[in-house]
Amino acid sequence: MAVDLLLGLQWGDEGKGKIVDVLTKNYDIIARFQGGPNAGHTLEFDGIKHVLRTIPSGIFHEKSINLIGNGVVIDPVVFAKELEGLDQFDIDYKSRMVISRKAHLILPTHRLLDAASEASKGKAKIGSTLKGIGPTYMDKTGRNGIRVGDIELAGWKKKYRALANKHEGMIDFYDVDIQYDLDDMEKEFFQAIEVLKTLKFIDSEEYLRNALKEGKSILAEGAQGSLLDIDFGTYPFVTSSNTTAAGACTGLGIAPTRIKEVHGIFKAYTTRVGSGPFPTELFDETGAKMAKIGNEFGAVTGRPRRCGWLDLVALKYSCEVNGVTQLMMMKGDVLSGFDVLKICTAYKYKGEVINHLPYNIESENVSPIYTDMKGWKEDLTKMNDPSQFPKELNDYINFLEKELEIPIKIVSVGPDRTQTIHR
Ligand code: GDP
Ligand code: IMO
Ligand code: MG
């Protein structure tokens, strides 16, 4: 059997949680491969809205195994709270969740370092979620990190102490005003480590290899989005992992030859939370209307998301970097009632018209060139078949498929599991 991927193609929050939940019935294993609690994946069903951070979005289905891969960074404190949040549902998560021993741990001092680094940057800050992601991946690549497997070994606390002491020195070096009580934070951390230990730790690459041999199907769930990728995103305003397709290989130990479908997910418009360039951003009432109707507030930090028109130049770039084989268009319902819908099909870059994403996409270098499409008035949220789509929506979809040369297989028309239309 093969592995399919599901990846965000914009700056995150495309609706990955919802779609993974919808697709889970087709898979035996759902596997997160990168990121950590900077992610907030929202699922809605039976009148319940639930946000997952580190736990894969297949957890609400009885059949699936949910695997947290080696590429993920885990904050035991956030993770323990996530488990508590699942207690209200009748889910036997202990038998349905497995964690890679090679996943790295986010320590309390990683969170503090994130805060200190951002504070030191002033206006140039990344707009991090402050969950300790950057410092944890820095320790991973710097070969200083502490992994899940370490906490099964005697003496790991000595290693912890040495690293935390070093971090404290680094926090002092930043010379910014950060108030904290490390004793309290560590108490919470070590309690959460005990909770983490109640779960099953595995050698996940071996586990997945055997699963494939046994004919099991795997869906790899991405976090963040392609434009936040550490290599291919809008650096330095990115996250610290590879959010693109290659990240699934390194984050799970899966060979590229095992990957079959690459599901690329995008909003019918564009949003971004945090700092960084965003060529099609709207600063007028149209953008405010999108934010209001789309309820564009971050699932993790509650920060308002910046909104703008769909950027096809960026979307095409993401499809190419990931090798997307099928697309899913989310939040189509939010665009009902706009007279004109604009799609950015090229950039004006240093006086020239270009069709690719250049090195610098800051507003002083790039301005979007738009194609206007007629909007639709109809409410899409009660529709359940493409035959009910208004002509203008079909025109919008057909235009995107033609430009991207990839079929749009799902159109999402609301946050609920049931508001999902297959084409
Ligand atoms: P993720 O991080 O990619 O999983 O996305 P988030 O959960 O952070 O953000 C997506 C938001 O849009 C959530 O609040 C979802 O409930 C909501 N959502 C998902 N699909 C749709 C849709 O088709 N229409 C509307 N109106 N909301 C949606
Ligand atoms: P999901 O999985 C949207 C953004 C932050 C910031 C930058 C770096 O829910 O789509 P970090 O905390 O990683 O150091 O922040 O990346 N960011 C996200 N934006 N959705 C996410 O995850 C994000 N995870 C990080 O806002 O700009
Ligand atoms: Mg999110």
Coordinates of C-alpha atoms and ligand atoms in Angstrom, one line a residue:
M1 CA 0.0 0.0 0.0
A2 CA 1.0 3.6 -0.4
V3 CA 1.1 6.7 1.7
D4 CA -1.0 9.8 0.8
L5 CA -0.1 13.3 2.0
L6 CA -2.4 16.1 3.0
L7 CA -0.6 19.5 3.0
G8 CA -1.6 23.2 3.4
L9 CA -0.7 25.2 0.3
Q10 CA -0.9 28.7 1.8
W11 CA 0.2 30.2 5.2
G12 CA -1.6 27.6 7.3
D13 CA -5.2 27.3 8.7
E14 CA -6.5 26.1 5.3
G15 CA -8.8 23.6 7.0
K16 CA -6.5 20.6 7.3
G17 CA -8.0 19.3 10.5
K18 CA -11.5 19.3 9.0
I19 CA -10.4 17.4 5.8
V20 CA -8.2 14.9 7.6
D21 CA -11.3 14.1 9.8
V22 CA -13.4 13.7 6.6
L23 CA -10.8 11.5 4.9
T24 CA -9.9 9.3 7.9
K25 CA -12.5 6.7 7.1
N26 CA -10.4 5.7 4.1
Y27 CA -7.1 5.2 6.1
D28 CA -5.8 2.8 8.8
I29 CA -3.2 5.3 10.1
I30 CA -3.1 9.1 10.3
A31 CA 0.4 10.4 10.9
R32 CA 1.6 13.9 11.8
F33 CA 5.1 14.5 10.5
Q34 CA 6.2 17.9 11.5
G35 CA 5.4 21.0 13.6
G36 CA 4.1 21.0 17.1
P37 CA 1.6 22.9 19.2
N38 CA 2.0 25.9 16.9
A39 CA -0.7 24.1 14.9
G40 CA -4.4 24.4 15.7
H41 CA -6.5 22.0 13.6
T42 CA -10.2 22.5 14.0
L43 CA -12.8 19.8 13.6
E44 CA -16.6 20.2 13.8
F45 CA -19.2 17.5 14.0
D46 CA -22.4 16.8 15.9
G47 CA -22.5 20.4 17.1
I48 CA -19.0 20.1 18.7
K49 CA -16.0 22.2 17.7
H50 CA -12.7 20.8 18.8
V51 CA -9.1 22.1 18.2
L52 CA -6.2 19.7 18.1
R53 CA -2.6 20.8 18.5
T54 CA -0.2 17.8 18.4
I55 CA -2.7 15.0 18.2
P56 CA -3.5 13.8 14.6
S57 CA -6.9 14.7 13.3
G58 CA -8.0 11.1 12.9
I59 CA -8.5 10.6 16.6
F60 CA -12.3 10.8 16.6
H61 CA -12.6 7.8 14.3
E62 CA -12.7 4.5 16.1
K63 CA -10.7 2.5 13.5
S64 CA -7.7 4.6 12.9
I65 CA -4.3 4.6 14.6
N66 CA -3.0 8.1 15.2
L67 CA 0.8 8.4 15.0
I68 CA 3.0 11.3 16.1
G69 CA 6.1 11.1 14.0
N70 CA 9.8 11.8 14.6
G71 CA 9.6 15.1 12.8
V72 CA 7.1 16.5 15.3
V73 CA 8.1 18.5 18.4
I74 CA 6.0 17.7 21.5
D75 CA 5.4 20.0 24.4
P76 CA 4.3 17.5 27.2
V77 CA 2.4 20.3 29.0
V78 CA 0.3 21.2 26.0
F79 CA -0.1 17.5 25.1
A80 CA -1.3 16.6 28.6
K81 CA -4.0 19.4 28.3
E82 CA -4.9 18.1 24.9
L83 CA -5.5 14.6 26.3
E84 CA -7.6 16.2 29.1
G85 CA -9.7 17.8 26.4
L86 CA -10.4 14.4 24.8
D87 CA -11.7 13.1 28.1
Q88 CA -15.1 14.6 27.4
F89 CA -15.4 12.2 24.5
D90 CA -15.6 8.5 24.9
I91 CA -12.3 7.8 23.1
D92 CA -9.8 5.1 24.0
Y93 CA -6.9 7.2 22.9
K94 CA -4.3 5.2 24.7
S95 CA -4.8 2.3 22.4
R96 CA -5.2 4.4 19.3
M97 CA -2.2 6.8 19.6
V98 CA 1.5 6.0 19.2
I99 CA 4.4 8.3 19.5
S100 CA 7.8 8.2 17.9
R101 CA 10.7 7.8 20.3
K102 CA 12.7 10.1 18.0
A103 CA 10.3 13.1 18.3
H104 CA 11.9 16.0 20.2
L105 CA 10.6 17.5 23.4
I106 CA 9.8 21.2 23.8
L107 CA 11.2 22.2 27.2
P108 CA 9.9 25.1 29.3
T109 CA 13.1 27.0 28.5
H110 CA 12.4 26.6 24.8
R111 CA 9.2 28.6 25.2
L112 CA 11.1 31.2 27.2
L113 CA 13.8 31.4 24.5
D114 CA 11.1 31.9 21.8
A115 CA 9.7 34.8 23.8
A116 CA 13.1 36.3 24.4
S117 CA 14.1 36.0 20.8
E118 CA 10.9 37.6 19.6
A119 CA 11.1 40.4 22.2
S120 CA 14.7 41.2 21.1
K121 CA 13.6 41.5 17.4
G122 CA 11.2 44.4 18.1
K123 CA 9.3 45.4 14.9
A124 CA 11.1 42.7 12.9
K125 CA 9.5 39.9 15.0
I126 CA 8.3 36.7 13.2
G127 CA 5.0 36.8 14.9
S128 CA 5.7 33.3 16.4
T129 CA 3.0 31.5 18.3
L130 CA 5.6 31.5 21.2
K131 CA 5.2 27.7 21.7
G132 CA 9.0 27.1 21.6
I133 CA 9.1 25.7 18.1
G134 CA 12.1 27.5 16.7
P135 CA 14.4 26.9 19.7
T136 CA 13.4 23.2 19.9
Y137 CA 14.2 22.6 16.2
M138 CA 17.5 24.6 16.7
D139 CA 18.5 22.2 19.5
K140 CA 17.5 19.3 17.2
T141 CA 19.7 20.4 14.3
G142 CA 22.3 21.6 16.8
R143 CA 22.3 18.0 18.2
N144 CA 21.5 19.0 21.7
G145 CA 17.8 18.1 21.9
I146 CA 16.0 15.7 24.2
R147 CA 13.9 13.1 22.6
V148 CA 10.8 11.2 23.7
G149 CA 12.9 8.0 23.9
D150 CA 15.3 9.7 26.3
I151 CA 12.6 9.9 29.1
E152 CA 12.6 6.1 29.2
L153 CA 16.3 6.1 30.1
A154 CA 17.8 6.6 33.6
G155 CA 19.7 9.8 34.0
W156 CA 17.9 11.9 31.4
K157 CA 17.1 14.6 34.0
K158 CA 20.8 15.3 34.2
K159 CA 20.8 16.0 30.5
Y160 CA 17.7 18.1 30.9
R161 CA 19.3 20.2 33.7
A162 CA 22.4 20.9 31.7
L163 CA 20.3 22.0 28.7
A164 CA 17.9 24.1 30.7
N165 CA 20.9 25.8 32.5
K166 CA 22.4 26.6 29.1
H167 CA 19.1 28.1 28.0
E168 CA 18.9 30.3 31.0
G169 CA 22.3 31.7 30.1
M170 CA 21.0 32.4 26.6
I171 CA 17.9 34.1 27.9
D172 CA 20.1 36.4 29.9
F173 CA 22.1 37.1 26.8
Y174 CA 19.0 38.4 25.0
D175 CA 18.8 41.1 27.8
V176 CA 15.0 41.6 27.4
D177 CA 12.4 41.9 30.1
I178 CA 10.9 38.4 30.5
Q179 CA 9.3 37.5 33.8
Y180 CA 9.1 33.8 34.6
D181 CA 9.2 31.3 37.4
L182 CA 11.1 28.3 36.1
D183 CA 10.5 26.2 39.2
D184 CA 6.7 26.4 38.6
M185 CA 7.1 25.7 34.9
E186 CA 9.4 22.7 35.6
K187 CA 6.9 21.3 38.1
E188 CA 4.2 21.4 35.4
F189 CA 6.6 20.0 32.8
F190 CA 7.7 16.9 34.9
Q191 CA 4.0 16.2 35.8
A192 CA 3.2 16.3 32.1
I193 CA 6.1 13.9 31.4
E194 CA 4.4 11.4 33.6
V195 CA 1.2 11.7 31.6
L196 CA 3.2 11.4 28.3
K197 CA 4.7 8.2 29.6
T198 CA 1.3 6.6 29.9
L199 CA 1.2 6.5 26.1
K200 CA 2.9 4.0 23.8
F201 CA 6.3 5.0 22.4
I202 CA 7.4 3.2 19.3
D203 CA 10.1 3.2 16.6
S204 CA 7.7 4.8 14.2
E205 CA 9.7 4.3 11.0
E206 CA 9.8 0.6 11.6
Y207 CA 6.1 0.6 12.6
L208 CA 5.1 2.3 9.4
R209 CA 7.2 0.1 7.3
N210 CA 5.6 -3.0 8.7
A211 CA 2.1 -1.4 8.3
L212 CA 2.8 -0.9 4.6
K213 CA 4.0 -4.5 4.3
E214 CA 0.7 -5.6 5.9
G215 CA -1.2 -3.6 3.3
K216 CA -2.3 -0.8 5.6
S217 CA -3.1 2.7 4.3
I218 CA -1.5 5.8 5.7
L219 CA -2.4 9.5 5.5
A220 CA 0.3 11.9 6.5
E221 CA -1.2 15.1 8.0
G222 CA 0.8 18.3 7.5
A223 CA 0.8 21.2 9.8
Q224 CA 1.3 24.9 8.9
G225 CA 1.4 25.6 5.2
S226 CA 3.9 25.5 2.3
L227 CA 4.5 29.2 2.4
L228 CA 5.7 28.8 6.0
D229 CA 8.2 26.1 5.0
I230 CA 11.7 26.7 6.4
D231 CA 13.3 26.4 2.9
F232 CA 10.5 27.3 0.5
G233 CA 8.4 29.7 2.5
T234 CA 8.7 33.5 3.0
Y235 CA 11.9 33.3 5.0
P236 CA 12.6 34.4 7.7
F237 CA 8.8 34.8 8.3
V238 CA 8.3 31.0 8.4
T239 CA 8.1 28.2 10.9
S240 CA 11.2 26.0 11.6
S241 CA 10.2 22.7 9.9
N242 CA 9.7 21.5 6.3
T243 CA 6.0 21.7 5.9
T244 CA 6.2 20.6 2.3
A245 CA 6.0 17.0 0.9
A246 CA 9.6 16.2 1.6
G247 CA 9.0 16.8 5.3
A248 CA 6.7 13.8 5.3
C249 CA 9.6 11.6 4.2
T250 CA 12.0 12.9 6.9
G251 CA 9.3 13.3 9.5
L252 CA 8.1 9.8 9.3
G253 CA 10.9 7.8 7.7
I254 CA 8.9 7.1 4.6
A255 CA 10.7 6.6 1.3
P256 CA 9.6 9.0 -1.5
T257 CA 8.7 6.1 -3.7
R258 CA 5.9 5.1 -1.3
I259 CA 4.0 8.4 -1.7
K260 CA 1.0 8.2 -4.0
E261 CA -1.6 11.0 -3.7
V262 CA -0.6 14.5 -2.6
H263 CA -3.8 16.3 -1.4
G264 CA -3.2 20.0 -1.5
I265 CA -5.6 22.1 0.5
F266 CA -6.3 25.9 0.0
K267 CA -8.8 28.5 1.0
A268 CA -10.8 30.1 -1.8
Y269 CA -9.0 33.3 -0.7
T270 CA -5.8 33.8 1.4
T271 CA -5.1 34.4 5.0
R272 CA -1.9 34.8 7.1
V273 CA -1.4 35.1 10.8
G274 CA 1.9 36.6 12.1
S275 CA 4.3 38.9 10.3
G276 CA 5.7 38.6 6.7
P277 CA 5.0 39.5 3.1
F278 CA 1.5 38.9 1.7
P279 CA 1.1 40.4 -1.8
T280 CA -2.7 40.1 -2.1
E281 CA -3.5 41.4 1.4
L282 CA -6.5 43.7 1.7
F283 CA -6.5 46.6 4.1
D284 CA -10.0 47.8 3.2
E285 CA -13.6 46.8 4.0
T286 CA -13.5 43.9 1.6
G287 CA -10.7 42.3 3.7
A288 CA -12.6 43.1 6.9
K289 CA -15.7 41.5 5.4
M290 CA -13.7 38.3 4.6
A291 CA -12.3 38.2 8.1
K292 CA -15.7 38.6 9.6
I293 CA -17.6 36.1 7.5
G294 CA -14.7 33.7 7.6
N295 CA -14.3 34.1 11.3
E296 CA -10.6 34.5 10.7
F297 CA -9.1 34.4 14.2
G298 CA -6.2 32.1 15.0
A299 CA -7.1 28.7 16.6
V300 CA -4.0 28.8 18.8
T301 CA -3.4 32.4 19.7
G302 CA -6.8 34.0 18.9
R303 CA -4.9 36.7 16.8
P304 CA -6.9 38.1 13.9
R305 CA -5.8 36.6 10.6
R306 CA -4.8 39.0 7.8
C307 CA -7.0 38.4 4.7
G308 CA -6.7 38.9 1.0
W309 CA -7.6 37.6 -2.5
L310 CA -6.5 34.2 -3.8
D311 CA -2.9 34.3 -5.0
L312 CA -2.5 31.9 -7.9
V313 CA 1.1 32.6 -8.4
A314 CA 1.9 31.5 -4.9
L315 CA -0.6 28.6 -5.1
K316 CA 1.0 27.3 -8.3
Y317 CA 4.4 27.5 -6.6
S318 CA 3.1 25.4 -3.7
C319 CA 1.5 22.8 -6.0
E320 CA 4.8 22.4 -7.8
V321 CA 7.0 22.2 -4.7
N322 CA 4.7 19.5 -3.3
G323 CA 3.8 17.6 -6.5
V324 CA 0.1 18.0 -5.7
T325 CA -2.1 15.5 -7.4
Q326 CA -5.5 16.7 -6.2
L327 CA -6.8 19.9 -4.7
M328 CA -9.4 20.8 -2.0
M329 CA -10.9 24.2 -2.0
M330 CA -12.0 25.4 1.5
K331 CA -14.3 28.1 2.7
G332 CA -16.0 28.7 -0.6
D333 CA -19.1 29.7 1.4
V334 CA -17.3 32.7 2.7
L335 CA -17.1 34.3 -0.7
S336 CA -20.9 34.4 -1.3
G337 CA -22.1 37.9 -1.7
F338 CA -19.0 39.5 -3.1
D339 CA -19.9 41.2 -6.4
V340 CA -16.4 40.8 -7.9
L341 CA -13.8 38.2 -6.9
K342 CA -10.2 38.9 -7.7
I343 CA -7.6 36.3 -8.5
C344 CA -3.9 37.2 -8.6
T345 CA -2.5 35.6 -11.8
A346 CA 0.8 37.4 -12.1
Y347 CA 3.0 39.9 -10.2
K348 CA 4.5 43.1 -11.3
Y349 CA 8.1 42.8 -10.2
K350 CA 10.6 45.6 -10.7
G351 CA 8.6 46.9 -13.7
E352 CA 8.2 43.5 -15.3
V353 CA 5.3 41.1 -15.3
I354 CA 6.3 37.7 -13.9
N355 CA 4.4 34.5 -13.2
H356 CA 6.6 32.9 -10.6
L357 CA 7.3 33.6 -7.0
P358 CA 10.5 35.7 -6.8
Y359 CA 13.1 35.7 -4.0
N360 CA 11.5 38.9 -2.5
I361 CA 7.8 39.2 -2.4
E362 CA 7.7 42.2 0.0
S363 CA 5.2 44.9 -1.2
E364 CA 8.0 47.2 -2.2
N365 CA 9.1 44.6 -4.8
V366 CA 5.9 43.0 -5.9
S367 CA 2.4 44.1 -6.7
P368 CA -0.4 41.7 -7.7
I369 CA -2.0 41.7 -11.2
Y370 CA -5.6 40.5 -10.9
T371 CA -8.1 38.8 -13.1
D372 CA -11.7 39.7 -12.1
M373 CA -14.4 37.0 -11.8
K374 CA -18.1 37.6 -11.2
G375 CA -19.1 36.6 -7.7
W376 CA -22.2 34.6 -6.6
K377 CA -25.0 35.5 -4.3
E378 CA -26.2 32.0 -3.3
D379 CA -25.6 30.6 0.2
L380 CA -23.5 27.5 -0.3
T381 CA -23.6 26.1 3.2
K382 CA -26.7 23.9 2.7
M383 CA -25.6 22.5 -0.6
N384 CA -24.5 18.9 -0.8
D385 CA -23.9 18.3 -4.5
P386 CA -21.9 20.1 -7.2
S387 CA -25.0 20.2 -9.4
Q388 CA -26.4 22.8 -7.0
F389 CA -23.4 25.2 -7.5
P390 CA -24.1 28.6 -9.0
K391 CA -22.6 29.2 -12.4
E392 CA -20.2 31.8 -11.1
L393 CA -18.8 29.3 -8.5
N394 CA -18.3 26.7 -11.3
D395 CA -16.5 29.4 -13.4
Y396 CA -14.3 30.2 -10.4
I397 CA -13.4 26.5 -9.9
N398 CA -12.9 25.9 -13.6
F399 CA -10.6 28.8 -13.9
L400 CA -8.4 27.6 -11.1
E401 CA -8.3 24.0 -12.4
K402 CA -7.3 25.3 -15.8
E403 CA -4.5 27.5 -14.4
L404 CA -3.2 25.0 -12.0
E405 CA -3.8 21.9 -14.2
I406 CA -4.9 19.9 -11.2
P407 CA -8.4 18.7 -10.4
I408 CA -10.3 20.3 -7.4
K409 CA -11.8 17.1 -5.9
I410 CA -13.4 18.6 -2.8
V411 CA -15.2 21.9 -2.2
S412 CA -15.8 22.7 1.4
V413 CA -18.9 24.9 2.1
G414 CA -18.8 25.2 5.9
P415 CA -16.8 24.1 9.0
D416 CA -18.9 21.0 9.7
R417 CA -17.8 17.5 8.6
T418 CA -21.0 17.2 6.6
Q419 CA -20.4 20.5 4.7
T420 CA -18.0 18.8 2.3
I421 CA -18.8 18.3 -1.4
H422 CA -16.9 15.7 -3.5
R423 CA -16.6 16.4 -7.2
Ligands
GDP1 P1 -6.0 24.1 9.9 O1 -5.0 24.6 10.8 O2 -5.6 24.0 8.5 O3 -6.6 22.7 10.4 O4 -7.2 25.1 9.9 P2 -7.8 25.9 11.2 O5 -8.7 24.9 12.0 O6 -6.8 26.6 12.0 O7 -8.7 27.0 10.5 C1 -9.7 26.7 9.7 C2 -11.0 27.3 10.2 O8 -12.0 27.4 9.2 C3 -11.6 26.5 11.3 O9 -12.3 27.4 12.2 C4 -12.6 25.6 10.6 O10 -13.7 25.2 11.5 C5 -13.1 26.5 9.6 N1 -13.5 25.9 8.3 C6 -13.0 24.8 7.7 N2 -13.5 24.6 6.5 C7 -14.5 25.6 6.3 C8 -15.4 25.9 5.3 O11 -15.5 25.3 4.2 N3 -16.2 27.0 5.5 C9 -16.1 27.8 6.7 N4 -16.9 28.8 6.8 N5 -15.3 27.5 7.7 C10 -14.5 26.4 7.5
IMO2 P1 -1.7 25.2 11.4 O1 -1.2 23.8 11.4 C1 -1.0 29.5 10.7 C2 2.9 31.0 11.8 C3 3.0 32.0 13.0 C4 4.2 32.8 12.6 C5 5.1 31.7 12.0 C6 6.2 31.2 12.9 O2 -2.8 25.5 12.3 O3 -2.1 25.7 10.0 P2 6.1 29.5 15.0 O4 5.2 29.4 16.2 O5 6.1 28.3 14.2 O6 7.5 29.9 15.4 O7 5.5 30.7 14.1 O8 4.3 30.7 11.5 N1 2.3 29.7 12.1 C7 1.1 29.4 11.7 N2 0.2 30.1 11.0 N3 -1.3 28.2 11.0 C8 -0.4 27.5 11.7 O9 -0.5 26.1 11.9 C9 0.9 28.1 12.1 N4 1.9 27.6 12.8 C10 2.8 28.7 12.8 O10 1.9 32.7 13.1 O11 3.9 33.7 11.6
MG3 MG -4.8 26.1 12.2

